[in-house]
């Protein structure tokens, strides 16, 4: 890759990095937990915490980043694949299930709840099954090259 992004963006108006966006959601998580501590079991609070951390990691996708970078007048990232894949469907790829499984001993049902919470945190017209081929192509074309930057910026382990 000839050009590396200096930041990962979540929004263009107002300009917000992925880290800033996630940090704001973390603040909201703590506010919710402080004000309504008994609405969820400890296990569900743990799952919600993981969903908060990983919900937008798919925004690392260069096609998504280029939409924002174009609006901001920044150099575009090199891309091979041009299909706009909703970031929420890509975010599940970055959840380190093996590590989480070792740490939290999630049941199969809990894994499913976590991944579905992330994958479907936006309502989309495109069904994930119809995008399966595009998602595989994006993975094969090097989406993993963005993992080190994502880990650095977000401060969380990435699968």
Coordinates of N, CA and C in Angstrom, one line a residue:
X1 N 0.9 -1.2 0.0 CA 0.0 0.0 0.0 C 0.9 1.2 0.0
X2 N 0.7 2.1 -0.9 CA 1.6 3.3 -1.1 C 1.2 4.4 -0.1
X3 N 0.0 4.5 0.3 CA -0.5 5.6 1.2 C -1.2 5.0 2.4
X4 N -0.7 5.4 3.6 CA -1.3 4.9 4.8 C -2.1 6.1 5.4
X5 N -3.3 5.8 5.8 CA -4.2 6.8 6.5 C -3.5 7.2 7.8
X6 N -3.7 8.5 8.1 CA -3.2 9.0 9.4 C -4.2 8.8 10.5
X7 N -5.5 8.8 10.1 CA -6.6 8.7 11.1 C -7.6 7.8 10.4
X8 N -8.4 7.2 11.3 CA -9.6 6.5 10.8 C -10.8 7.3 11.2
X9 N -11.7 7.6 10.3 CA -12.8 8.5 10.5 C -14.1 7.7 10.7
X10 N -15.0 8.2 11.5 CA -16.3 7.6 11.7 C -17.4 8.5 11.1
X11 N -17.2 9.8 11.1 CA -18.2 10.7 10.6 C -17.5 12.0 10.0
X12 N -18.2 12.6 9.0 CA -17.6 13.8 8.4 C -18.2 15.1 8.9
X13 N -19.4 15.0 9.4 CA -20.1 16.2 9.8 C -20.9 16.0 11.1
X14 N -20.4 16.3 12.3 CA -19.1 16.9 12.5 C -18.0 15.9 12.3
X15 N -16.8 16.4 12.0 CA -15.6 15.5 11.8 C -15.4 14.7 13.1
X16 N -15.3 13.4 13.0 CA -15.1 12.6 14.2 C -14.3 11.4 13.8
X17 N -13.3 11.1 14.6 CA -12.5 9.9 14.3 C -13.2 8.7 14.9
X18 N -12.8 7.5 14.4 CA -13.4 6.3 14.9 C -13.2 6.2 16.4
X19 N -12.1 6.5 16.9 CA -11.8 6.5 18.3 C -12.6 7.5 19.1
X20 N -12.8 8.7 18.6 CA -13.6 9.7 19.3 C -15.1 9.2 19.4
X21 N -15.5 8.7 18.3 CA -16.9 8.2 18.2 C -17.1 7.0 19.2
X22 N -16.2 6.1 19.2 CA -16.3 5.0 20.2 C -16.2 5.4 21.6
X23 N -15.3 6.4 21.9 CA -15.2 6.9 23.2 C -16.5 7.6 23.7
X24 N -17.2 8.2 22.8 CA -18.4 8.9 23.1 C -19.5 7.8 23.5
X25 N -19.5 6.7 22.8 CA -20.4 5.6 23.1 C -20.0 4.9 24.4
X26 N -18.7 4.9 24.7 CA -18.3 4.3 26.0 C -18.8 5.2 27.1
X27 N -18.7 6.5 26.9 CA -19.3 7.4 28.0 C -20.8 7.2 28.1
X28 N -21.5 7.0 27.0 CA -22.9 6.7 27.1 C -23.2 5.3 27.8
X29 N -22.4 4.4 27.5 CA -22.5 3.1 28.2 C -22.4 3.3 29.7
X30 N -21.3 4.0 30.2 CA -21.1 4.2 31.6 C -22.3 5.0 32.2
X31 N -22.8 6.0 31.5 CA -24.0 6.8 31.9 C -25.2 5.9 32.1
X32 N -25.4 5.0 31.1 CA -26.6 4.1 31.2 C -26.4 3.1 32.4
X33 N -25.2 2.6 32.5 CA -25.0 1.6 33.6 C -25.0 2.3 35.0
X34 N -24.6 3.5 35.1 CA -24.6 4.2 36.4 C -26.1 4.5 36.7
X35 N -26.9 4.9 35.8 CA -28.2 5.3 36.1 C -29.2 4.2 36.1
X36 N -28.9 3.1 35.4 CA -29.9 2.0 35.4 C -29.1 0.7 35.6
X37 N -28.4 0.5 36.7 CA -27.6 -0.6 36.9 C -28.3 -2.0 36.9
X38 N -29.5 -2.0 37.2 CA -30.2 -3.3 37.3 C -31.1 -3.7 36.1
X39 N -31.0 -2.9 35.0 CA -31.8 -3.3 33.8 C -31.2 -4.5 33.0
X40 N -29.9 -4.7 33.2 CA -29.3 -5.9 32.6 C -28.5 -6.7 33.6
X41 N -28.4 -8.0 33.3 CA -27.5 -8.8 34.2 C -26.1 -8.5 33.9
X42 N -25.2 -8.9 34.8 CA -23.8 -8.7 34.5 C -23.3 -9.2 33.2
X43 N -23.8 -10.4 32.9 CA -23.4 -11.0 31.6 C -23.9 -10.2 30.4
X44 N -25.1 -9.6 30.4 CA -25.5 -8.8 29.3 C -24.8 -7.4 29.3
X45 N -24.4 -6.9 30.5 CA -23.6 -5.7 30.5 C -22.2 -6.0 29.8
X46 N -21.7 -7.2 30.0 CA -20.4 -7.6 29.4 C -20.6 -7.6 27.9
X47 N -21.7 -8.2 27.4 CA -21.9 -8.3 26.0 C -22.1 -7.0 25.4
X48 N -22.8 -6.1 26.1 CA -23.1 -4.7 25.6 C -21.7 -4.0 25.5
X49 N -20.9 -4.2 26.5 CA -19.5 -3.5 26.5 C -18.8 -4.0 25.2
X50 N -18.8 -5.2 24.9 CA -18.1 -5.7 23.7 C -18.7 -5.2 22.4
X51 N -20.0 -5.1 22.4 CA -20.7 -4.5 21.2 C -20.3 -3.1 21.0
X52 N -20.2 -2.3 22.1 CA -19.8 -0.9 22.1 C -18.4 -0.8 21.5
X53 N -17.5 -1.6 21.9 CA -16.1 -1.6 21.5 C -15.9 -1.9 20.0
X54 N -16.7 -2.9 19.5 CA -16.5 -3.4 18.2 C -17.5 -2.9 17.1
X55 N -18.5 -2.2 17.5 CA -19.6 -2.0 16.6 C -19.3 -1.3 15.3
X56 N -18.3 -0.4 15.3 CA -17.9 0.3 14.1 C -16.6 0.0 13.6
X57 N -15.9 -1.1 14.0 CA -14.6 -1.4 13.5 C -14.6 -1.6 12.0
X58 N -15.7 -2.0 11.4 CA -15.8 -2.1 10.0 C -15.6 -0.8 9.2
X59 N -15.7 0.3 9.9 CA -15.5 1.6 9.2 C -14.0 1.7 8.8
X60 N -13.1 0.8 9.1 CA -11.8 0.8 8.6 C -11.7 0.5 7.1
X61 N -12.8 -0.1 6.6 CA -12.9 -0.4 5.2 C -12.5 0.8 4.3
X62 N -11.5 0.7 3.5 CA -11.1 1.9 2.7 C -12.2 2.5 1.9
X63 N -13.1 1.8 1.4 CA -14.2 2.4 0.6 C -15.0 3.3 1.5
X64 N -15.3 2.9 2.7 CA -16.0 3.7 3.7 C -15.1 5.0 4.0
X65 N -13.9 4.7 4.3 CA -13.0 5.8 4.7 C -12.9 6.9 3.5
X66 N -12.9 6.4 2.3 CA -12.8 7.3 1.2 C -14.1 8.2 1.0
X67 N -15.2 7.7 1.4 CA -16.4 8.5 1.4 C -16.2 9.8 2.3
X68 N -15.7 9.5 3.4 CA -15.4 10.6 4.4 C -14.3 11.5 3.9
X69 N -13.2 10.8 3.5 CA -12.0 11.6 3.1 C -12.3 12.5 1.9
X70 N -13.1 12.0 1.0 CA -13.5 12.9 -0.1 C -14.2 14.1 0.3
X71 N -15.2 13.9 1.3 CA -15.9 15.1 1.8 C -15.0 16.1 2.5
X72 N -13.9 15.5 3.1 CA -13.0 16.4 3.9 C -11.8 16.9 3.0
X73 N -11.8 16.5 1.8 CA -10.8 17.0 0.9 C -9.4 16.4 1.1
X74 N -9.4 15.1 1.7 CA -8.2 14.4 2.0 C -7.8 13.4 0.9
X75 N -6.6 13.1 0.8 CA -6.2 12.1 -0.2 C -6.9 10.8 0.0
X76 N -7.3 10.1 -1.1 CA -8.1 8.9 -1.0 C -7.1 7.7 -0.8
X77 N -7.6 6.7 -0.1 CA -6.9 5.5 0.1 C -7.0 4.6 -1.1
X78 N -6.0 3.8 -1.4 CA -6.0 2.9 -2.5 C -7.1 1.8 -2.2
X79 N -7.8 1.4 -3.2 CA -8.8 0.4 -3.0 C -8.8 -0.5 -4.3
X80 N -9.1 -1.7 -4.1 CA -9.3 -2.6 -5.3 C -10.8 -2.8 -5.5
X81 N -11.4 -3.1 -4.4 CA -12.8 -3.4 -4.4 C -13.6 -2.1 -4.3
X82 N -14.6 -1.9 -5.0 CA -15.3 -0.6 -5.0 C -16.7 -0.7 -4.4
X83 N -17.2 -1.9 -4.2 CA -18.6 -2.1 -3.6 C -18.7 -1.5 -2.3
X84 N -19.8 -0.7 -2.1 CA -20.0 -0.1 -0.8 C -20.7 -1.2 0.1
X85 N -20.0 -1.7 1.0 CA -20.5 -2.7 2.0 C -20.8 -2.0 3.3
X86 N -22.0 -2.2 3.8 CA -22.3 -1.5 5.1 C -21.2 -1.9 6.2
X87 N -20.7 -0.9 6.9 CA -19.6 -1.2 7.8 C -20.1 -2.2 8.9
X88 N -21.3 -2.2 9.3 CA -21.8 -3.0 10.4 C -21.6 -4.5 10.1
X89 N -21.7 -4.9 8.8 CA -21.5 -6.2 8.4 C -20.0 -6.6 8.4
X90 N -19.1 -5.6 8.2 CA -17.7 -5.9 8.2 C -17.2 -5.9 9.7
X91 N -17.8 -5.1 10.5 CA -17.4 -5.0 11.9 C -17.3 -6.4 12.6
X92 N -18.2 -7.3 12.3 CA -18.1 -8.6 13.0 C -16.8 -9.4 12.7
X93 N -16.2 -9.1 11.5 CA -15.0 -9.7 11.2 C -13.8 -9.5 12.1
X94 N -13.9 -8.3 12.8 CA -12.8 -7.9 13.7 C -13.0 -8.3 15.1
X95 N -14.1 -8.9 15.5 CA -14.3 -9.3 16.9 C -13.4 -10.6 17.1
X96 N -12.5 -10.5 18.1 CA -11.6 -11.6 18.4 C -12.3 -12.7 19.3
X97 N -13.2 -13.4 18.7 CA -14.0 -14.4 19.4 C -13.2 -15.4 20.2
X98 N -12.1 -15.9 19.7 CA -11.3 -16.8 20.4 C -10.8 -16.2 21.7
X99 N -10.3 -15.0 21.6 CA -9.8 -14.4 22.8 C -10.9 -14.1 23.8
X100 N -12.0 -13.6 23.3 CA -13.2 -13.3 24.2 C -13.7 -14.6 24.8
X101 N -13.7 -15.6 24.0 CA -14.2 -16.9 24.5 C -13.3 -17.4 25.7
X102 N -12.0 -17.3 25.5 CA -11.1 -17.7 26.6 C -11.3 -16.9 27.8
X103 N -11.5 -15.6 27.6 CA -11.7 -14.6 28.8 C -13.1 -14.7 29.4
X104 N -14.1 -14.8 28.6 CA -15.5 -14.7 29.1 C -16.3 -16.0 29.1
X105 N -15.7 -17.0 28.4 CA -16.4 -18.3 28.3 C -17.8 -18.2 27.9
X106 N -18.0 -17.5 26.7 CA -19.3 -17.2 26.2 C -20.0 -18.5 25.7
X107 N -21.3 -18.6 25.9 CA -22.0 -19.7 25.3 C -22.2 -19.4 23.8
X108 N -22.6 -20.4 23.0 CA -22.8 -20.2 21.6 C -23.9 -19.2 21.4
X109 N -24.9 -19.2 22.2 CA -26.0 -18.2 22.1 C -25.5 -16.8 22.4
X110 N -24.6 -16.7 23.4 CA -24.1 -15.3 23.7 C -23.2 -14.8 22.6
X111 N -22.4 -15.7 21.9 CA -21.6 -15.3 20.8 C -22.5 -14.8 19.7
X112 N -23.6 -15.5 19.5 CA -24.6 -15.2 18.4 C -25.2 -13.8 18.7
X113 N -25.6 -13.6 20.0 CA -26.2 -12.3 20.4 C -25.2 -11.2 20.1
X114 N -24.0 -11.3 20.5 CA -23.0 -10.3 20.4 C -22.8 -10.0 18.9
X115 N -22.6 -11.0 18.1 CA -22.3 -10.8 16.6 C -23.5 -10.2 15.9
X116 N -24.7 -10.6 16.3 CA -25.9 -10.0 15.7 C -26.2 -8.6 16.2
X117 N -25.8 -8.3 17.4 CA -26.0 -6.9 17.9 C -25.1 -6.0 17.1
X118 N -23.9 -6.4 16.8 CA -22.9 -5.6 16.0 C -23.4 -5.6 14.5
X119 N -23.7 -6.7 13.9 CA -24.0 -6.8 12.5 C -25.3 -6.0 12.2
X120 N -26.2 -6.0 13.1 CA -27.5 -5.4 12.8 C -27.8 -4.1 13.6
X121 N -26.7 -3.4 14.0 CA -27.0 -2.1 14.8 C -27.4 -1.0 13.9
X122 N -27.5 -1.2 12.6 CA -28.2 -0.3 11.7 C -29.1 -1.1 10.9
X123 N -30.2 -0.5 10.5 CA -31.2 -1.2 9.6 C -30.7 -0.9 8.2
X124 N -30.5 -1.9 7.4 CA -30.0 -1.8 6.1 C -30.9 -2.4 5.0
X125 N -30.9 -1.8 3.9 CA -31.7 -2.4 2.8 C -31.0 -3.6 2.2
X126 N -29.7 -3.6 2.3 CA -28.9 -4.7 1.7 C -28.9 -5.8 2.8
X127 N -29.2 -7.0 2.3 CA -29.1 -8.2 3.2 C -27.7 -8.7 3.2
X128 N -27.2 -9.1 4.4 CA -25.8 -9.6 4.5 C -25.6 -10.8 3.6
X129 N -26.6 -11.6 3.4 CA -26.4 -12.8 2.5 C -26.1 -12.4 1.1
X130 N -26.8 -11.4 0.6 CA -26.6 -10.9 -0.7 C -25.2 -10.3 -0.9
X131 N -24.5 -10.0 0.1 CA -23.2 -9.3 0.1 C -22.1 -10.3 0.4
X132 N -22.4 -11.6 0.6 CA -21.4 -12.6 1.1 C -20.2 -12.6 0.1
X133 N -20.5 -12.7 -1.2 CA -19.4 -12.7 -2.2 C -18.5 -11.5 -2.1
X134 N -19.1 -10.3 -2.0 CA -18.3 -9.1 -1.9 C -17.5 -9.0 -0.6
X135 N -18.1 -9.5 0.5 CA -17.3 -9.5 1.7 C -16.1 -10.4 1.6
X136 N -16.3 -11.6 1.1 CA -15.2 -12.5 0.9 C -14.1 -11.9 0.0
X137 N -14.5 -11.2 -1.1 CA -13.6 -10.6 -2.0 C -12.8 -9.5 -1.2
X138 N -13.5 -8.7 -0.4 CA -12.8 -7.7 0.3 C -11.8 -8.3 1.3
X139 N -12.1 -9.3 1.9 CA -11.2 -10.0 2.9 C -10.0 -10.5 2.1
X140 N -10.2 -11.2 1.0 CA -9.2 -11.7 0.1 C -8.2 -10.7 -0.4
X141 N -8.8 -9.5 -0.7 CA -8.0 -8.4 -1.2 C -7.3 -7.5 -0.2
X142 N -7.2 -8.0 1.0 CA -6.3 -7.4 2.0 C -6.9 -6.5 3.0
X143 N -8.2 -6.7 3.4 CA -8.7 -5.9 4.5 C -7.9 -6.1 5.8
X144 N -7.2 -7.2 5.9 CA -6.4 -7.5 7.2 C -5.2 -6.6 7.3
X145 N -4.8 -5.9 6.2 CA -3.7 -5.0 6.3 C -4.0 -3.8 7.1
X146 N -5.3 -3.6 7.4 CA -5.7 -2.4 8.2 C -5.8 -2.8 9.7
X147 N -5.6 -4.0 10.1 CA -5.7 -4.5 11.5 C -4.7 -3.8 12.4
X148 N -3.4 -3.7 12.0 CA -2.5 -3.0 13.0 C -2.9 -1.6 13.3
X149 N -3.4 -0.8 12.3 CA -3.8 0.6 12.5 C -5.1 0.6 13.4
X150 N -6.0 -0.3 13.1 CA -7.2 -0.4 13.9 C -6.9 -0.7 15.3
X151 N -6.0 -1.7 15.6 CA -5.6 -2.0 16.9 C -5.0 -0.8 17.6
X152 N -4.1 -0.2 16.9 CA -3.4 1.0 17.5 C -4.4 2.1 17.9
X153 N -5.2 2.4 16.9 CA -6.1 3.6 17.1 C -7.2 3.3 18.2
X154 N -7.7 2.0 18.2 CA -8.8 1.7 19.1 C -8.3 1.2 20.4
X155 N -7.1 0.6 20.5 CA -6.6 0.1 21.7 C -7.3 -1.2 22.2
X156 N -7.7 -2.0 21.2 CA -8.4 -3.2 21.5 C -7.8 -4.3 20.6
X157 N -7.9 -5.6 21.0 CA -7.4 -6.7 20.1 C -8.4 -6.8 19.0
X158 N -7.8 -7.1 17.8 CA -8.6 -7.3 16.6 C -8.3 -8.7 16.0
X159 N -9.4 -9.3 15.6 CA -9.2 -10.7 15.0 C -8.7 -10.5 13.5

